[in-house]
Tab-separated table of C-alpha atoms and ligand atoms in Angstrom:
chain	number	residue	atom	x	y	z
Y	22	UNK	CA	114.941	84.489	98.238
Y	23	UNK	CA	114.834	87.671	96.237
Y	24	UNK	CA	113.293	90.728	97.929
Y	25	UNK	CA	111.711	93.399	95.748
Y	26	UNK	CA	110.407	96.710	97.037
Y	27	UNK	CA	109.469	98.566	93.866
Y	28	UNK	CA	106.509	97.939	91.571
Y	29	UNK	CA	108.624	98.576	88.488
Y	30	UNK	CA	111.175	95.891	89.451
Y	31	UNK	CA	108.356	93.512	90.302
Y	32	UNK	CA	106.714	94.033	86.918
Y	33	UNK	CA	110.005	93.459	85.121
Y	34	UNK	CA	110.600	90.193	86.991
Y	35	UNK	CA	107.060	89.034	86.228
Y	36	UNK	CA	107.482	89.869	82.532
Y	37	UNK	CA	110.593	87.676	82.396
Y	38	UNK	CA	108.842	84.811	84.177
Y	39	UNK	CA	105.884	84.997	81.800
Y	40	UNK	CA	108.223	84.816	78.814
Y	41	UNK	CA	109.541	81.536	80.223
Y	42	UNK	CA	105.926	80.311	80.793
Y	43	UNK	CA	106.592	79.864	84.509
Y	44	UNK	CA	103.428	79.471	86.655
Y	45	UNK	CA	103.296	82.070	89.392
Y	46	UNK	CA	101.629	81.299	92.732
Y	47	UNK	CA	100.929	84.230	95.046
Y	48	UNK	CA	100.187	84.559	98.760
Y	49	UNK	CA	99.320	88.104	99.886
Y	50	UNK	CA	99.819	88.737	103.618
Y	51	UNK	CA	100.211	91.513	106.157
Y	52	UNK	CA	103.192	89.761	107.751
Y	53	UNK	CA	103.703	88.617	111.375
Y	54	UNK	CA	103.585	85.199	109.794
Y	55	UNK	CA	102.242	82.184	111.693
Y	56	UNK	CA	101.403	78.592	110.764
Y	57	UNK	CA	98.159	79.728	109.083
Y	58	UNK	CA	100.094	81.828	106.578
Y	59	UNK	CA	102.729	79.126	106.219
Y	60	UNK	CA	100.118	76.512	105.284
Y	61	UNK	CA	99.033	78.721	102.364
Y	62	UNK	CA	102.643	79.160	101.296
Y	63	UNK	CA	103.359	75.403	101.459
Y	64	UNK	CA	100.328	74.679	99.304
Y	65	UNK	CA	101.396	77.419	96.893
Y	66	UNK	CA	104.919	75.933	96.776
Y	67	UNK	CA	103.508	72.498	95.871
Y	68	UNK	CA	101.305	73.801	93.075
Y	69	UNK	CA	103.458	76.422	91.314
Y	70	UNK	CA	106.957	76.689	89.936
Y	71	UNK	CA	107.479	80.254	91.192
Y	72	UNK	CA	106.180	81.464	94.576
Y	73	UNK	CA	105.639	85.133	95.397
Y	74	UNK	CA	104.636	86.253	98.901
Y	75	UNK	CA	103.779	89.862	99.645
Y	76	UNK	CA	103.957	91.589	103.001
Y	77	UNK	CA	102.080	94.865	103.123
Y	78	UNK	CA	100.110	96.223	106.061
Y	79	UNK	CA	97.405	97.954	104.077
Y	80	UNK	CA	96.380	101.175	105.837
Y	81	UNK	CA	93.153	101.665	103.883
Y	82	UNK	CA	91.580	98.497	105.244
Y	83	UNK	CA	91.910	99.756	108.833
Y	84	UNK	CA	89.321	102.102	110.347
Y	85	UNK	CA	90.459	105.298	112.113
Y	86	UNK	CA	90.115	103.678	115.540
Y	87	UNK	CA	91.632	100.351	114.480
Y	88	UNK	CA	95.086	98.871	115.011
Y	89	UNK	CA	97.052	99.923	111.891
Y	90	UNK	CA	99.867	101.534	113.919
Y	91	UNK	CA	100.121	98.724	116.462
Y	92	UNK	CA	99.587	95.840	114.012
Y	93	UNK	CA	102.425	93.329	114.682
Y	94	UNK	CA	105.418	93.613	112.345
Y	95	UNK	CA	108.354	91.171	112.267
Y	96	UNK	CA	110.167	91.401	108.944
Y	97	UNK	CA	113.279	89.555	110.076
Y	98	UNK	CA	111.337	86.608	111.529
Y	99	UNK	CA	109.066	86.562	108.482
Y	100	UNK	CA	111.988	86.446	106.055
Y	101	UNK	CA	113.523	83.482	107.868
Y	102	UNK	CA	110.237	81.594	107.646
Y	103	UNK	CA	109.784	82.421	103.974
Y	104	UNK	CA	113.330	81.378	103.047
Y	105	UNK	CA	112.925	78.091	104.924
Y	106	UNK	CA	109.806	77.315	102.846
Y	107	UNK	CA	111.601	77.936	99.572
Y	108	UNK	CA	109.720	81.090	98.630
Y	109	UNK	CA	111.255	82.570	95.471
Y	110	UNK	CA	110.364	86.212	95.931
Y	111	UNK	CA	109.157	88.505	98.687
Y	112	UNK	CA	107.362	91.636	97.516
Y	113	UNK	CA	107.617	94.161	100.336
Y	114	UNK	CA	106.573	97.568	99.025
Y	115	UNK	CA	106.387	100.625	101.228
Y	116	UNK	CA	103.295	102.685	101.690
Y	117	UNK	CA	104.084	105.392	99.130
Y	118	UNK	CA	104.861	102.778	96.499
Y	119	UNK	CA	101.322	101.400	96.725
Y	120	UNK	CA	99.538	104.672	97.515
Y	121	UNK	CA	101.561	107.571	96.094
Y	122	UNK	CA	100.393	111.117	96.822
Y	123	UNK	CA	97.231	111.818	94.880
Y	124	UNK	CA	96.161	108.166	94.758
Y	125	UNK	CA	92.421	108.068	94.016
Y	126	UNK	CA	91.149	104.758	92.608
Y	127	UNK	CA	89.240	102.274	94.774
Y	128	UNK	CA	87.509	98.958	94.167
Y	129	UNK	CA	84.194	98.206	95.864
Y	130	UNK	CA	82.515	94.811	95.618
Y	131	UNK	CA	78.984	95.988	96.248
Y	132	UNK	CA	76.475	94.007	98.282
Y	133	UNK	CA	78.936	91.622	99.894
Y	134	UNK	CA	81.116	94.284	101.509
Y	135	UNK	CA	78.534	95.699	103.926
Y	136	UNK	CA	77.508	92.399	105.507
Y	137	UNK	CA	79.021	90.516	108.463
Y	138	UNK	CA	82.383	92.166	109.249
Y	139	UNK	CA	81.582	94.965	106.803
Y	140	UNK	CA	78.794	96.211	109.068
Y	141	UNK	CA	81.299	96.730	111.893
Y	142	UNK	CA	84.286	97.808	109.787
Y	143	UNK	CA	83.022	100.381	107.287
Y	144	UNK	CA	85.396	100.649	104.328
Y	145	UNK	CA	87.374	97.558	105.332
Y	146	UNK	CA	86.535	95.453	102.281
Y	147	UNK	CA	86.942	98.449	99.955
Y	148	UNK	CA	90.490	98.589	101.283
Y	149	UNK	CA	90.977	94.842	100.878
Y	150	UNK	CA	89.508	94.702	97.354
Y	151	UNK	CA	91.579	97.699	96.267
Y	152	UNK	CA	94.901	96.365	97.503
Y	153	UNK	CA	94.229	92.836	96.239
Y	154	UNK	CA	93.312	94.175	92.770
Y	155	UNK	CA	96.508	96.246	92.738
Y	156	UNK	CA	98.639	93.309	93.891
Y	157	UNK	CA	97.044	91.063	91.261
Y	158	UNK	CA	97.934	93.623	88.577
Y	159	UNK	CA	101.501	93.881	89.840
Y	160	UNK	CA	102.233	90.163	90.436
Y	161	UNK	CA	99.964	88.718	87.703
Y	162	UNK	CA	99.781	85.317	89.377
Y	163	UNK	CA	98.237	82.199	87.859
Y	164	UNK	CA	96.945	81.183	91.294
Y	165	UNK	CA	96.419	83.132	94.511
Y	166	UNK	CA	95.974	81.569	97.947
Y	167	UNK	CA	93.676	82.778	100.734
Y	168	UNK	CA	92.629	81.369	104.115
Y	169	UNK	CA	89.113	80.242	104.910
Y	170	UNK	CA	89.560	81.935	108.284
Y	171	UNK	CA	88.634	85.167	106.522
Y	172	UNK	CA	85.579	83.615	104.894
Y	173	UNK	CA	83.914	86.852	103.793
Y	174	UNK	CA	87.191	88.016	102.268
Y	175	UNK	CA	87.385	84.858	100.123
Y	176	UNK	CA	83.845	85.395	98.819
Y	177	UNK	CA	84.576	89.044	98.012
Y	178	UNK	CA	87.849	88.231	96.256
Y	179	UNK	CA	86.239	85.493	94.153
Y	180	UNK	CA	83.570	88.000	93.087
Y	181	UNK	CA	86.201	90.651	92.339
Y	182	UNK	CA	88.103	88.181	90.154
Y	183	UNK	CA	84.941	87.184	88.331
Y	184	UNK	CA	83.583	90.715	87.853
Y	185	UNK	CA	86.884	92.310	86.781
Y	186	UNK	CA	87.969	89.320	84.646
Y	187	UNK	CA	91.232	88.600	86.404
Y	188	UNK	CA	92.645	85.411	84.873
Y	189	UNK	CA	93.602	84.029	88.295
Y	190	UNK	CA	92.540	80.869	90.107
Y	191	UNK	CA	91.592	81.584	93.715
Y	192	UNK	CA	92.529	78.753	96.074
Y	193	UNK	CA	90.949	78.758	99.540
Y	194	UNK	CA	92.879	76.844	102.210
Y	195	UNK	CA	91.555	75.422	105.523
Y	196	UNK	CA	91.887	77.330	108.790
Y	197	UNK	CA	94.929	76.353	110.845
Y	198	UNK	CA	94.200	76.202	114.581
Y	199	UNK	CA	96.067	76.116	117.875
Y	200	UNK	CA	95.797	72.843	119.829
Y	201	UNK	CA	92.743	74.141	121.757
Y	202	UNK	CA	90.992	75.088	118.504
Y	203	UNK	CA	91.639	78.847	118.461
Y	204	UNK	CA	92.148	79.950	114.852
Y	205	UNK	CA	95.684	81.246	114.382
Y	206	UNK	CA	95.786	84.998	113.851
Y	207	UNK	CA	98.410	87.713	114.063
Y	208	UNK	CA	95.989	89.471	116.435
Y	209	UNK	CA	96.162	86.610	118.973
Y	210	UNK	CA	99.407	88.317	120.065
Y	211	UNK	CA	97.252	91.042	121.665
Y	212	UNK	CA	95.704	88.564	124.142
Y	213	UNK	CA	96.992	88.162	127.690
Y	214	UNK	CA	97.031	84.668	129.229
Y	215	UNK	CA	93.466	84.846	130.608
Y	216	UNK	CA	92.057	86.314	127.409
Y	217	UNK	CA	93.891	83.698	125.364
Y	218	UNK	CA	92.241	80.982	127.454
Y	219	UNK	CA	88.815	82.580	127.096
Y	220	UNK	CA	89.272	82.826	123.311
Y	221	UNK	CA	89.264	79.042	122.998
Y	222	UNK	CA	85.492	79.121	123.629
Y	223	UNK	CA	84.971	80.468	120.089
Y	224	UNK	CA	85.834	77.166	118.425
Y	225	UNK	CA	83.980	75.118	121.046
Y	226	UNK	CA	80.822	77.138	120.390
Y	227	UNK	CA	81.246	76.805	116.616
Y	228	UNK	CA	81.658	73.009	116.912
Y	229	UNK	CA	78.582	72.708	119.133
Y	230	UNK	CA	76.626	74.864	116.669
Y	231	UNK	CA	77.800	72.598	113.849
Y	232	UNK	CA	76.444	69.584	115.770
Y	233	UNK	CA	73.114	71.385	116.220
Y	234	UNK	CA	72.892	72.098	112.473
Y	235	UNK	CA	73.743	68.483	111.691
Y	236	UNK	CA	71.086	67.171	114.054
Y	237	UNK	CA	68.453	69.272	112.287
Y	238	UNK	CA	68.017	72.010	114.900
Y	239	UNK	CA	66.248	75.143	113.581
Y	240	UNK	CA	68.845	77.704	112.468
Y	241	UNK	CA	67.156	80.343	114.641
Y	242	UNK	CA	67.918	78.152	117.677
Y	243	UNK	CA	71.490	77.678	116.513
Y	244	UNK	CA	71.981	81.449	116.258
Y	245	UNK	CA	70.410	81.933	119.705
Y	246	UNK	CA	72.756	79.348	121.167
Y	247	UNK	CA	75.842	80.908	119.562
Y	248	UNK	CA	74.987	84.432	120.694
Y	249	UNK	CA	74.133	83.340	124.243
Y	250	UNK	CA	77.071	81.016	124.703
Y	251	UNK	CA	79.545	83.616	123.481
Y	252	UNK	CA	78.111	86.712	125.137
Y	253	UNK	CA	78.053	85.032	128.556
Y	254	UNK	CA	81.642	83.793	128.140
Y	255	UNK	CA	84.333	85.266	130.404
Y	256	UNK	CA	86.279	88.339	129.188
Y	257	UNK	CA	84.293	88.643	125.965
Y	258	UNK	CA	83.603	92.376	125.681
Y	259	UNK	CA	81.339	92.356	122.655
Y	260	UNK	CA	79.843	89.782	120.315
Y	261	UNK	CA	79.525	91.608	116.977
Y	262	UNK	CA	77.829	88.747	115.198
Y	263	UNK	CA	77.332	85.029	115.643
Y	264	UNK	CA	75.006	83.369	113.213
Y	265	UNK	CA	74.372	81.127	110.225
Y	266	UNK	CA	75.074	82.515	106.741
Y	267	UNK	CA	74.501	81.697	103.094
Y	268	UNK	CA	77.911	80.626	101.682
Y	269	UNK	CA	77.733	82.918	98.630
Y	270	UNK	CA	75.353	85.815	99.350
Y	271	UNK	CA	76.487	86.025	103.007
Y	272	UNK	CA	72.861	86.658	103.999
Y	273	UNK	CA	71.816	85.378	107.382
Y	274	UNK	CA	69.814	82.174	107.036
Y	275	UNK	CA	66.735	80.930	108.821
Y	276	UNK	CA	65.519	77.341	108.451
Y	277	UNK	CA	62.893	78.640	106.047
Y	278	UNK	CA	65.285	80.667	103.852
Y	279	UNK	CA	67.758	77.771	103.862
Y	280	UNK	CA	65.071	75.489	102.451
Y	281	UNK	CA	64.214	78.033	99.756
Y	282	UNK	CA	67.882	78.640	98.897
Y	283	UNK	CA	68.674	74.982	98.213
Y	284	UNK	CA	72.166	75.548	99.688
Y	285	UNK	CA	74.359	72.507	100.208
Y	286	UNK	CA	76.494	74.358	102.720
Y	287	UNK	CA	75.994	76.885	105.473
Y	288	UNK	CA	78.605	79.047	107.184
Y	289	UNK	CA	78.658	79.420	110.944
Y	290	UNK	CA	80.568	82.617	111.636
Y	291	UNK	CA	81.535	84.722	114.612
Y	292	UNK	CA	83.194	88.095	115.263
Y	293	UNK	CA	83.875	89.244	118.797
Y	294	UNK	CA	86.122	91.396	120.913
Y	295	UNK	CA	88.276	90.020	123.741
Y	296	UNK	CA	90.603	92.484	125.445
Y	297	UNK	CA	92.175	94.503	122.640
Y	298	UNK	CA	91.660	91.887	119.964
Y	299	UNK	CA	88.843	91.615	117.471
Y	300	UNK	CA	88.708	87.929	116.572
Y	301	UNK	CA	86.796	86.158	113.802
Y	302	UNK	CA	86.253	82.498	113.049
Y	303	UNK	CA	83.934	80.254	111.062
Y	304	UNK	CA	83.065	76.701	110.131
Y	305	UNK	CA	81.576	75.714	106.796
Y	306	UNK	CA	79.060	72.904	107.288
Y	307	UNK	CA	78.568	70.618	104.302
Y	308	UNK	CA	74.919	69.594	104.546
Y	309	UNK	CA	75.300	66.731	102.074
Y	310	UNK	CA	77.587	64.761	104.420
F	28	AMP	P1	96.669	88.404	106.898
F	28	AMP	O1	98.147	88.501	107.033
F	28	AMP	O2	95.950	88.355	108.200
F	28	AMP	O3	96.092	89.393	105.921
F	28	AMP	O4	96.398	86.984	106.254
F	28	AMP	C1	96.982	86.599	105.024
F	28	AMP	C2	96.316	85.341	104.540
F	28	AMP	O5	96.502	84.305	105.502
F	28	AMP	C3	94.797	85.520	104.368
F	28	AMP	O6	94.403	84.859	103.186
F	28	AMP	C4	94.255	84.840	105.583
F	28	AMP	O7	92.947	84.320	105.407
F	28	AMP	C5	95.252	83.721	105.781
F	28	AMP	N1	95.189	83.228	107.175
F	28	AMP	C6	95.254	83.968	108.301
F	28	AMP	N2	95.107	83.182	109.392
F	28	AMP	C7	94.931	81.917	108.927
F	28	AMP	C8	94.725	80.651	109.549
F	28	AMP	N3	94.656	80.517	110.882
F	28	AMP	N4	94.592	79.560	108.758
F	28	AMP	C9	94.643	79.682	107.403
F	28	AMP	N5	94.857	80.838	106.763
F	28	AMP	C10	94.992	81.951	107.504
């Protein structure tokens, strides 16, 4: 596996690949790789002749009181995993390479970025959209792979690609879970044993909420159930949101607005804080099945 740290070298490599009409698949990550990341990389490996993974902990998507400094980093472990999966190239730029002194251009996907997680993490999706746009310009992939675990992120990136005319196919991959249902996340490392156990309630509540939606329960009742069940759970410090959302606009849905929208899917989504970890999860419910 080749490792490239400079944008210039990356662009040169990409130019050569394009000349040979190689299809480039790309998986952007912040490292501390787990099975969730690896599932994206496997899919990318199957569908493209050249696989690029990036590891970059993007400071501008973290708020001032968030965990940028303490975010888990494990380059050696990550490189072993990437080599074992047959990744062709790791792009691992340092901070100044991506944001040199005097950097001043930002990408904001308006409307979508202030909802759900955006309401609790001001500037987060501006940071995400900016770094993803930059990485897309550097790597110029044919396809880029993202996890459904970060549902809002996938919607924002699809809109970014559409609005800014990136010629890139966005592939969204299913959430990989631990055996008790907890969505894999680099931030699960922050949980102690009791908190880890308590975190498994998130998926149980989502599954029960899915059943309620399927049995025709009013969405207002479903939201009430989710909020109550989570906020009374042990060790859960704060439920930031737990509700039913429109899959594209990310607006909260009621039974009435669902009917008017004609949606074939709804998204059940949760963000909460356990111990020092802010965890998110979601289930997309296909209403036609
Ligand atoms: P991150 O390193 O957290 O920025 O994540 C990099 C990519 O991996 C994003 O597209 C995430 O949505 C995806 N990802 C993270 N956790 C999971 C998971 N449990 N299952 C599937 N994809 C995931």
